Short mmCIF file of C-alpha atoms in Angstrom, two decimals:
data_model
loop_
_atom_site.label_atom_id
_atom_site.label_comp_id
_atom_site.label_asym_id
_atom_site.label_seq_id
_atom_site.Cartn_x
_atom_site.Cartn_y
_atom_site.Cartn_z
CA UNK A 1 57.17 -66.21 -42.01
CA UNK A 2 56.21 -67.36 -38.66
CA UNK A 3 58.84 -69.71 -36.22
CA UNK A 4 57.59 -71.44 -33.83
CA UNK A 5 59.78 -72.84 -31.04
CA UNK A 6 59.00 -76.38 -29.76
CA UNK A 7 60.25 -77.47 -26.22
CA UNK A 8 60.32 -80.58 -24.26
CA UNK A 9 61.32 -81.46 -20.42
CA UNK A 10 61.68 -84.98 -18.62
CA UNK A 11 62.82 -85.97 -15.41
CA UNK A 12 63.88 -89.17 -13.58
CA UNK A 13 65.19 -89.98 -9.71
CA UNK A 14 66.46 -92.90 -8.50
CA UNK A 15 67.01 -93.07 -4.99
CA UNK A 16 68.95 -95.82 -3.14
CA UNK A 17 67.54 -98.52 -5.92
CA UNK A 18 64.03 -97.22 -6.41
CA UNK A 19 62.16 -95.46 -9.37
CA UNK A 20 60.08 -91.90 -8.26
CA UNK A 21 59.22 -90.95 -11.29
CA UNK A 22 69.12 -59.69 0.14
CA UNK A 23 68.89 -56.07 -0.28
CA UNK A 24 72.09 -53.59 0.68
CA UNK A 25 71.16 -51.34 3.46
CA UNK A 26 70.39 -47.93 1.93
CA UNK A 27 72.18 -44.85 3.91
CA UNK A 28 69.09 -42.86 4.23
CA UNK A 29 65.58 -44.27 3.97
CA UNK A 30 62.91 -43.70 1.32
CA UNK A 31 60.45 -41.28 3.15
CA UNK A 32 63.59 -38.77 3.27
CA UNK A 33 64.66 -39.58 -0.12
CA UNK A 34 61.40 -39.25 -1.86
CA UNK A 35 63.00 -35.15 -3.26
CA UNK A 36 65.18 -36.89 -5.18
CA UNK A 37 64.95 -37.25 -9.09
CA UNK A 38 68.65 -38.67 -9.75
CA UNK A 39 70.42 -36.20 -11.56
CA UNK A 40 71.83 -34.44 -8.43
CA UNK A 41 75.59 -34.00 -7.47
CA UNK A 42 76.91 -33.40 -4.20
CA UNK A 43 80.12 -31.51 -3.56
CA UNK A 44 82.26 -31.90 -1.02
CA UNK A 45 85.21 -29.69 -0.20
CA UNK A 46 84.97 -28.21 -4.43
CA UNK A 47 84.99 -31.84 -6.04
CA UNK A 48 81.89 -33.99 -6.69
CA UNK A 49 81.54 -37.33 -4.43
CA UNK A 50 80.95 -40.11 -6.57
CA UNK A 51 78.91 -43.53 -5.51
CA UNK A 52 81.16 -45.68 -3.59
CA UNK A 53 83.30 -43.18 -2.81
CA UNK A 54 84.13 -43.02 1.25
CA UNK A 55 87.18 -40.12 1.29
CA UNK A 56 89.64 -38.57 -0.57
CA UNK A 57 93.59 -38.43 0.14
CA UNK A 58 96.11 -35.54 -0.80
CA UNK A 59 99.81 -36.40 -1.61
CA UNK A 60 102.24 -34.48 0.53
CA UNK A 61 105.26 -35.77 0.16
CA UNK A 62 106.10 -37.81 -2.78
CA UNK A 63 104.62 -41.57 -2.38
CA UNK A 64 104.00 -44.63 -4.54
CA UNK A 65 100.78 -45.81 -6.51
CA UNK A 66 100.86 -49.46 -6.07
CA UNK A 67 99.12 -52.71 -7.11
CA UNK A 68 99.41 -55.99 -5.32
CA UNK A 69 100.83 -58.86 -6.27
CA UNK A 70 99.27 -60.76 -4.04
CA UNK A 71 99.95 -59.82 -0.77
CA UNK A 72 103.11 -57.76 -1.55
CA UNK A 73 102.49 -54.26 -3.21
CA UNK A 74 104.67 -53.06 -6.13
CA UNK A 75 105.00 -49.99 -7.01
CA UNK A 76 103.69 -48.38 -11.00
CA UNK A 77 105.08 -44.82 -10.41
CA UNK A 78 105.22 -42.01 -8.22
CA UNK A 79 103.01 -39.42 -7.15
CA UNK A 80 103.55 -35.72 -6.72
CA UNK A 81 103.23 -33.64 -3.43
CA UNK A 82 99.37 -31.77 -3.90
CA UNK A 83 98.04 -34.67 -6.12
CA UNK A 84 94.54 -35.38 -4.67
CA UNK A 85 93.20 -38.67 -5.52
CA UNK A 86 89.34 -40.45 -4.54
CA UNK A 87 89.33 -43.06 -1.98
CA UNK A 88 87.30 -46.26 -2.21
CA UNK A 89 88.09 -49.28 -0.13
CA UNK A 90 90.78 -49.68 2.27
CA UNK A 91 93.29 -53.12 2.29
CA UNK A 92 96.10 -53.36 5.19
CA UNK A 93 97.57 -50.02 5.44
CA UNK A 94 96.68 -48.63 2.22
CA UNK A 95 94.00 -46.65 0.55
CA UNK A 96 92.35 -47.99 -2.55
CA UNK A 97 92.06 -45.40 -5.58
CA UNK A 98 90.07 -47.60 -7.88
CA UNK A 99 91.54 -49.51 -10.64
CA UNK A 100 93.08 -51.92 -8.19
CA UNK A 101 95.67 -49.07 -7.04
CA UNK A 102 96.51 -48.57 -3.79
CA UNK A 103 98.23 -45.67 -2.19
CA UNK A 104 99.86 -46.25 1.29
CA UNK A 105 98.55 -44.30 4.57
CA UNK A 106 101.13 -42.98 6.12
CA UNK A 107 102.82 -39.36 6.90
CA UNK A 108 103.21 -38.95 3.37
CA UNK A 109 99.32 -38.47 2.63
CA UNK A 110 96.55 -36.87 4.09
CA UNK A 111 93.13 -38.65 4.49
CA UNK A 112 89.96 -36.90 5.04
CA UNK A 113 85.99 -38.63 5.18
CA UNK A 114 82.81 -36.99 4.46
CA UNK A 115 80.31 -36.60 6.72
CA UNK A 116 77.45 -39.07 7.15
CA UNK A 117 75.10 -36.80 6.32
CA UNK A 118 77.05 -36.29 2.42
CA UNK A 119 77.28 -40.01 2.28
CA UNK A 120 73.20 -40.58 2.49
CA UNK A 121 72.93 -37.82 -0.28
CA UNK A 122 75.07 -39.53 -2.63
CA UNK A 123 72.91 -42.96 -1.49
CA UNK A 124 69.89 -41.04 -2.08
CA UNK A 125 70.46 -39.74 -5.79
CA UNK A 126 71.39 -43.78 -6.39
CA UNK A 127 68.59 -45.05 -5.17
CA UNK A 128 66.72 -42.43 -7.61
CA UNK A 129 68.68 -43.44 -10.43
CA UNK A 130 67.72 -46.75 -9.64
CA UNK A 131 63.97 -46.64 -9.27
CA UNK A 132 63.86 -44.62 -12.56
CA UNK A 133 65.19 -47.32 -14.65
CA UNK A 134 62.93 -49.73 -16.14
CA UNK A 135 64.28 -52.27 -14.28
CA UNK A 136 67.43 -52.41 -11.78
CA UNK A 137 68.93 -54.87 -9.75
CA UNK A 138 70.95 -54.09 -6.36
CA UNK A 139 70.83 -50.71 -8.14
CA UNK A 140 72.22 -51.77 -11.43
CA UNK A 141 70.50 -50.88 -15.17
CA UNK A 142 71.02 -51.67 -18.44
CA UNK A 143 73.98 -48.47 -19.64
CA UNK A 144 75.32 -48.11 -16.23
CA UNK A 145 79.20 -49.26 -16.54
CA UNK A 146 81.44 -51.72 -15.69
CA UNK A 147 83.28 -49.88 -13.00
CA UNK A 148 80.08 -49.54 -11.09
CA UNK A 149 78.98 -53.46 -11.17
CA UNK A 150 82.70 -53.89 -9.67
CA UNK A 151 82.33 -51.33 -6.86
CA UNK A 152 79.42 -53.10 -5.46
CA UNK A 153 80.77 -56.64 -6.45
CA UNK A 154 84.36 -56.75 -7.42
CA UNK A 155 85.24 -59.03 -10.24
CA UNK A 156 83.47 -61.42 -11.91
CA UNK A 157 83.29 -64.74 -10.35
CA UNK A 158 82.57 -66.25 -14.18
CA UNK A 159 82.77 -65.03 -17.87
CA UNK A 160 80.91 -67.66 -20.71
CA UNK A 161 80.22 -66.92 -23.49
CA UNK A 162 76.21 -65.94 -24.60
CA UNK A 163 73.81 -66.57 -27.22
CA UNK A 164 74.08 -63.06 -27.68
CA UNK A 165 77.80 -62.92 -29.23
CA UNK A 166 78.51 -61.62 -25.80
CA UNK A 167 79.22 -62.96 -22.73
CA UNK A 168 77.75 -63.50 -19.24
CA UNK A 169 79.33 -62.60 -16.20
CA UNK A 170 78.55 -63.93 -13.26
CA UNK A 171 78.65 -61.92 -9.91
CA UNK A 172 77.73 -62.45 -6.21
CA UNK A 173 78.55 -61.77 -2.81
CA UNK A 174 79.85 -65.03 -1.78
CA UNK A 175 78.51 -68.32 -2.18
CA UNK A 176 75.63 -67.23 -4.61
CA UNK A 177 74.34 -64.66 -2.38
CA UNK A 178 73.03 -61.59 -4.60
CA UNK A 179 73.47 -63.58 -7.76
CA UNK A 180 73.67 -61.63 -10.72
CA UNK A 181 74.17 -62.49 -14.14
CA UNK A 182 75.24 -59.28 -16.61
CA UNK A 183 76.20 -59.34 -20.31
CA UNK A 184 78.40 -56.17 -21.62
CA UNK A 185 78.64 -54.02 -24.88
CA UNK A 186 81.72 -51.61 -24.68
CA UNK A 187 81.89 -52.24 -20.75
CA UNK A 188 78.12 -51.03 -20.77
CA UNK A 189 75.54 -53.23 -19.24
CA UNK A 190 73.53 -54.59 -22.02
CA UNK A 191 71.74 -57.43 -20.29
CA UNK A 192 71.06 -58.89 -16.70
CA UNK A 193 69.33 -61.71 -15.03
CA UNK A 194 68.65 -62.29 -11.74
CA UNK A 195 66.43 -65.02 -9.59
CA UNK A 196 67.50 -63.54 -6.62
CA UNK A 197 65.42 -60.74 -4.20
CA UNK A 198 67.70 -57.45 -5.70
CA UNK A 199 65.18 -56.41 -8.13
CA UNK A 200 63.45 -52.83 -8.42
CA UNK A 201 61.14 -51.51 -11.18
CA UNK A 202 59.77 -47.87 -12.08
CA UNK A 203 56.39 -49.10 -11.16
CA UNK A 204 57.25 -51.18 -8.25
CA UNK A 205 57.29 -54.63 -9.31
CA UNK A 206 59.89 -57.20 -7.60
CA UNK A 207 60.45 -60.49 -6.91
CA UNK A 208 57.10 -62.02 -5.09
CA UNK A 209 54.47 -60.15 -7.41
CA UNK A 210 52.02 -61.95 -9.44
CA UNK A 211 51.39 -62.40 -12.81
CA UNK A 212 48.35 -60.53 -12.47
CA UNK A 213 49.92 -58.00 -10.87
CA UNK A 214 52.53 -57.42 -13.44
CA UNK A 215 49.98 -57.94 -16.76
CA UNK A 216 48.23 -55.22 -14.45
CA UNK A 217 50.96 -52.93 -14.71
CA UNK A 218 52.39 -53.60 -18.01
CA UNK A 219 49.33 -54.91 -19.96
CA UNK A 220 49.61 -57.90 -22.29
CA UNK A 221 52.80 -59.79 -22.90
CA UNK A 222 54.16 -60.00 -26.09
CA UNK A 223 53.32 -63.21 -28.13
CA UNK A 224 56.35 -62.52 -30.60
CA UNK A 225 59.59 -60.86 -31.88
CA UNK A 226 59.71 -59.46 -35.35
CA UNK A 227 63.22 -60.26 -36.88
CA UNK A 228 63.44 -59.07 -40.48
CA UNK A 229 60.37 -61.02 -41.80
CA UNK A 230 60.28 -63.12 -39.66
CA UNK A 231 57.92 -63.30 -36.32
CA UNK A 232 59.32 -65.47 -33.50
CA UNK A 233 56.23 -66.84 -31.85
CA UNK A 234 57.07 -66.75 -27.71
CA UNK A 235 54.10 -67.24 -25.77
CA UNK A 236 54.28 -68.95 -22.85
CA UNK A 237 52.25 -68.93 -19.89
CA UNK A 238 55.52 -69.89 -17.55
CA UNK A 239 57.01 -66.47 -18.42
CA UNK A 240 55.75 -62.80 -19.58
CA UNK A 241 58.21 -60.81 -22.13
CA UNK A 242 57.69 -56.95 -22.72
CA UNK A 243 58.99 -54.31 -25.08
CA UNK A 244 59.56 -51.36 -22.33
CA UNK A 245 61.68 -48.31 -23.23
CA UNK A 246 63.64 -50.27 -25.98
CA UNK A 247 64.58 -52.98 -23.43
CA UNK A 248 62.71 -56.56 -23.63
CA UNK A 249 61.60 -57.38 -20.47
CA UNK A 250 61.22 -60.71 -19.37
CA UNK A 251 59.17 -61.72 -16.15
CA UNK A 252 59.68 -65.47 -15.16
CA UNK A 253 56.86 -67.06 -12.98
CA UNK A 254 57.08 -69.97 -10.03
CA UNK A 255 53.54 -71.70 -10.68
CA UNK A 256 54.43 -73.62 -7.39
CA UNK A 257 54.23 -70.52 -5.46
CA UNK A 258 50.81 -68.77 -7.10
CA UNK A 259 52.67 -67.73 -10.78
CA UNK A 260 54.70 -65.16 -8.73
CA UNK A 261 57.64 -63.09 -10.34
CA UNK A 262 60.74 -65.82 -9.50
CA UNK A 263 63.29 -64.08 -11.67
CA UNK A 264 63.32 -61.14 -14.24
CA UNK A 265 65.38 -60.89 -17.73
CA UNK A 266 65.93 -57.74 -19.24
CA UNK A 267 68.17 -57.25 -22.19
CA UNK A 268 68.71 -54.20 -24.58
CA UNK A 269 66.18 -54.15 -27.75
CA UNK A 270 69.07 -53.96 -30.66
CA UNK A 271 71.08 -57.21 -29.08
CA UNK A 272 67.70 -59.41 -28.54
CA UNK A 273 66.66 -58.41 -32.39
CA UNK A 274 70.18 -58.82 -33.44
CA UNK A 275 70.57 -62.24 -32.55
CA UNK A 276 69.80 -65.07 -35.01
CA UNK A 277 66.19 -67.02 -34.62
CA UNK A 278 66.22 -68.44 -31.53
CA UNK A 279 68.82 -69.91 -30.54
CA UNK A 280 72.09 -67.55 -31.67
CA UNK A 281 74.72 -69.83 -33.52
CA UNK A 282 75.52 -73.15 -31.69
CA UNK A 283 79.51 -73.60 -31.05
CA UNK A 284 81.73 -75.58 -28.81
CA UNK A 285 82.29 -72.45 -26.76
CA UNK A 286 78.68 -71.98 -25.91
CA UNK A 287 78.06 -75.49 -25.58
CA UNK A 288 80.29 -75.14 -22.57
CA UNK A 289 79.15 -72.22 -21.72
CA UNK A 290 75.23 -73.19 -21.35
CA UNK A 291 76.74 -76.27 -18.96
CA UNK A 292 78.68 -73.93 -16.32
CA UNK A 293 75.47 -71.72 -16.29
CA UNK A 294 73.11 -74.27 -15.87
CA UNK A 295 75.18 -74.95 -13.38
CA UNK A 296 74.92 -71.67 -11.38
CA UNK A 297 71.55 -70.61 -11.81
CA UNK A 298 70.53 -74.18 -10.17
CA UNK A 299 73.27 -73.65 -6.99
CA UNK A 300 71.63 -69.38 -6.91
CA UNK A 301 68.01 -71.12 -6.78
CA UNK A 302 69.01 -73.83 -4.33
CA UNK A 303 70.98 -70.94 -2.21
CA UNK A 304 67.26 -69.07 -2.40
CA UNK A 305 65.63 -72.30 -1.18
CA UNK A 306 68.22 -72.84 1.82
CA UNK A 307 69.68 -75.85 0.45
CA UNK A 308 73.10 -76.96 0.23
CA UNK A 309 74.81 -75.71 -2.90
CA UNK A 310 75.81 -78.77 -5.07
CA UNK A 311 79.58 -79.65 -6.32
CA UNK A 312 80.40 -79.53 -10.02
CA UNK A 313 81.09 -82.63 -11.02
CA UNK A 314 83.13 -83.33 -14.18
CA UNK A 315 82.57 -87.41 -14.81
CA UNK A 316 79.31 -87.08 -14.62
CA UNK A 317 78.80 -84.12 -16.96
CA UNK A 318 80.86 -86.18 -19.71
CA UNK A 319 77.51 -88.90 -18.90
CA UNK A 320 75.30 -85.85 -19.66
CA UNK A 321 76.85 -84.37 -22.60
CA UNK A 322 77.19 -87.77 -24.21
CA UNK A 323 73.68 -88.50 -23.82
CA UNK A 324 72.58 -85.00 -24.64
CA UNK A 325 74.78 -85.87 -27.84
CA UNK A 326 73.47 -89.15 -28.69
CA UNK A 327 69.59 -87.47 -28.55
CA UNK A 328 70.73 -84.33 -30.80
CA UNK A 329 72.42 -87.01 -33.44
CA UNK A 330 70.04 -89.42 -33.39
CA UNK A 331 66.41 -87.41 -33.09
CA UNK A 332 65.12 -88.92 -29.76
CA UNK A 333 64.09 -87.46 -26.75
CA UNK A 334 64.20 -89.72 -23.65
CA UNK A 335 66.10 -90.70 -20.45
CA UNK A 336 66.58 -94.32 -22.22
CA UNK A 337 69.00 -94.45 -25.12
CA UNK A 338 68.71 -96.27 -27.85
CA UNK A 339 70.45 -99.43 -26.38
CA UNK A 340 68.15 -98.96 -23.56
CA UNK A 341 70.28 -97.67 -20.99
CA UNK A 342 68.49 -95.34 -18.40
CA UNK A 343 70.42 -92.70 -16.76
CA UNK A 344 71.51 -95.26 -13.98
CA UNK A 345 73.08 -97.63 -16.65
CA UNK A 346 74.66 -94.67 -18.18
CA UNK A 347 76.56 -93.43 -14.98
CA UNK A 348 77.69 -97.07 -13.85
CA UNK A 349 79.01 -97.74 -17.22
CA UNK A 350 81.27 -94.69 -16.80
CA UNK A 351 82.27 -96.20 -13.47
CA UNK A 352 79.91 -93.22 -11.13
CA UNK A 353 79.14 -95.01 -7.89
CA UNK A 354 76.18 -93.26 -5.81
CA UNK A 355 73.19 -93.70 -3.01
CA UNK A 356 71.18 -91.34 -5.10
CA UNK A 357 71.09 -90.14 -8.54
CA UNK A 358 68.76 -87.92 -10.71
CA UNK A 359 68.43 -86.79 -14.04
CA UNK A 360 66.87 -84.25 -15.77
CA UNK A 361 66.21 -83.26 -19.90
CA UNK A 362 64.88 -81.16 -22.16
CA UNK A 363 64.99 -80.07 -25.69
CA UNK A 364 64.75 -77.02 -27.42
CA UNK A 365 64.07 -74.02 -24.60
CA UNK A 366 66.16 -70.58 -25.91
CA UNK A 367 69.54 -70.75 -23.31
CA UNK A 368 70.96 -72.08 -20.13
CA UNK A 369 68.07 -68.94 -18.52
CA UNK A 370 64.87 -70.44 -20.21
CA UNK A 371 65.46 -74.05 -19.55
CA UNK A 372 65.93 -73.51 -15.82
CA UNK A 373 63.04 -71.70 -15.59
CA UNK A 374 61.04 -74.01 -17.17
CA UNK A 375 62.62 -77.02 -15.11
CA UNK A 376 61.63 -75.15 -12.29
CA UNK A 377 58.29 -75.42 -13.55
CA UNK A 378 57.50 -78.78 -14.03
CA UNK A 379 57.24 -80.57 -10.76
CA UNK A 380 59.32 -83.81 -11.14
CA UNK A 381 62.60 -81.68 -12.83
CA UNK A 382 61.89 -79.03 -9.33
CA UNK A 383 62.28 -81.61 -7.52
CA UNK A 384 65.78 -83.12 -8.98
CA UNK A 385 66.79 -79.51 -8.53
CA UNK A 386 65.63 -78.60 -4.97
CA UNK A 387 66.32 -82.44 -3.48
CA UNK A 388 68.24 -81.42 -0.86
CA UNK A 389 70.11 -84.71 -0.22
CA UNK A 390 72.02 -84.28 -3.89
CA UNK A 391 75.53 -83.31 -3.28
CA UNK A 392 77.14 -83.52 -7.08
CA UNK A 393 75.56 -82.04 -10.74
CA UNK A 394 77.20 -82.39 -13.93
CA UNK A 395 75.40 -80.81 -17.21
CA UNK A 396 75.68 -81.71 -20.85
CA UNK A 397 74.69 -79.93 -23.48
CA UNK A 398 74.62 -80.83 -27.57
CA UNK A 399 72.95 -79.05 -31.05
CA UNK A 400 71.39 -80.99 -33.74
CA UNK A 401 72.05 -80.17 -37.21
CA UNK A 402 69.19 -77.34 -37.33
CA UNK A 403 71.37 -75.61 -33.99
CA UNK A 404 68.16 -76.67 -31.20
CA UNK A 405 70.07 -77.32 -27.54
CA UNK A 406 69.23 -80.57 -25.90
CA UNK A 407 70.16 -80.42 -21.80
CA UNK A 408 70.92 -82.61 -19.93
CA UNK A 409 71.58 -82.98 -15.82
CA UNK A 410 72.59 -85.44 -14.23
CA UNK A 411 72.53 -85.18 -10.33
CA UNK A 412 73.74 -87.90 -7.52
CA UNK A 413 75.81 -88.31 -3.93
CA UNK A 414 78.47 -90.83 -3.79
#
């Protein structure tokens, strides 16, 4: 048996009344890291130094492990004189021990660094880890933990729920910067996404590389995925998908800028083969879900375009979602409902006032992931998404009957 999926975009703008249709700094660089295969240690003082790891305290007197409540630490127990205990981050006065723990500095500890020298060895064997992976991103692969996303980030800034039966958590460094999108098994990474420039490969492929330059490396992208017995026909020339070391690898392309890599998928074989058909099972929950992510991938692109990130806006996402509803009921596709309001109707009748307004649709793409990219390519929905004078964006999402997602965005400034 043989699926095909079908997929369908449209934009509109209106515009005061008228129709138009960064990479971390590494601690050593790569010419004197090149001995390095990854699987090194370095000791320091008879104990390993881990990644992120910038000293090490010994208890001399007894002292309190804390947490914060805020800004006021409260004590979980005590700690015994000659207890030694790994340092990584500092906060006030204290010493962070991982965990969100916290250990004050004071006469009751003492704190020791390692050298500079031990701190560009332990960068070194990471950035070998990293370039062996099939594909990493600010020096995260698929099986490295959750403890080591949260060194380099620190919590999640969002958790929705995936087409997967997992979820996505979304990371940066502040204000979309490093965006990073990573799914978990068992606190393992399973999955990531990025659009962002954080990407490495084994065989040096990153964001800005062509399409020929990748089919050049990898060879020719797969046209399907065999579920059961049942071939999943994905062939798309906006995107190339591979089967690399049992991860799929998916390489998304900016035909606006010469089909160069603009963002890269890569999820773990058993989870993209374990999820049902295309789509995974439609549900209020991921409904919602696809809206907030829609949501950030278009404020991380706009971030990599220098625009002004865009406001969530929650009237007009209940606009979107009830025309994404009425299409997904009612078998249309098109900006104009049924009673033959356009988007512009839609948003006055729900009382939205603006100078500018936009709206963008399509039917039928994967997940929140595969219908930005493909907005992205298509130059009328690029442009609703890049116009820089947009301030608000509210997205609706709805399945029909046979579990196909119909988008919609609806953009404007007061």
């Amino acid at each position: 048996m043989v699926q095909v999926m079908k997929v369908w975009l449209a934009a509109i703008i209106l515009l005061v009344g008228s129709l138009f249709g960064s990479t971390t700094p590494k601690a050593a660089g790569t010419e004197s890291c090149a001995s390095y295969t990854g699987n090194e240690k370095v000791w320091w003082n008879g104990s390993e130094l881990k990644p992120g790891q910038i000293g090490r305290l010994t208890v001399l007197k007894k002292t309190s492990l804390v947490k914060f409540n805020g800004n006021t630490p409260v004590a979980v127990r005590t700690l015994a004189p000659g207890s030694s205990y790994r340092i990584y981050a500092f906060k006030s006065d204290y010493l962070g021990v991982g965990g969100g723990y916290y250990v004050k500095r004071d006469a009751n500890v003492k704190y020791e660094t390692p050298s500079k020298a031990k701190l560009a060895e332990v960068a070194c064997i990471e950035q070998a880890k990293s370039m062996s992976a099939v594909v990493s991103m600010n020096r995260l692969a698929v099986g490295d933990s959750r403890a080591k996303v949260e060194a380099i980030y620190g919590k999640a800034k969002r958790k929705t729920v995936n087409d997967y039966g997992l979820y996505w958590e979304t990371y940066d460094r502040g204000s979309y910067k490093d965006f990073l999108m990573v799914s978990y098994k068992n606190d393992r990474i399973a999955a990531m996404y990025t659009n962002q420039p954080i990407v490495s490969t084994k065989t040096g492929i990153a964001l800005g590389a062509s399409k020929q330059e990748v089919e050049k490396k990898y060879g020719t992208p797969l046209s399907y995925i065999q579920k059961g017995n049942a071939r999943y026909m994905i062939a798309d020339d906006e995107y190339d998908m591979y089967l690399i070391n049992g991860n799929y690898v998916t390489f998304f392309y900016d035909k606006y800028n010469n089909n160069r890599v603009t963002a890269v998928q890569i999820v773990k074989r058993e989870l993209e083969e374990g999820k049902k058909g295309f789509y995974g099972t439609a549900s209020t929950s991921l409904r919602t879900a696809y809206e907030y992510q829609i949501f950030d991938l278009v404020n991380a692109v706009r971030l990599k375009n220098k625009l002004p990130l865009l406001t969530w806006d929650g009237k007009v996402a209940v606009t979107a979602r009830k025309h994404s509803e009425d299409m997904a009921e009612h078998g249309y596709f098109d900006h104009k409902n049924l009673q033959g309001l356009s988007p512009f109707d839609r948003m006055e009748r729900d009382g939205i006032s603006y100078h500018v307004a936009g709206e963008n649709i399509a039917y039928g793409q994967f997940n929140a992931i595969f219908v930005h990219e493909a907005w992205m390519n298509s130059y009328d929905h690029r442009r609703n998404v890049l116009y820089q004078d947009f301030q608000r964006l509210g997205v609706g999402v709805a399945f029909n009957t046979a579990g196909q997602p119909y988008y919609t965005q609806d953009f404007y400034t007061p």
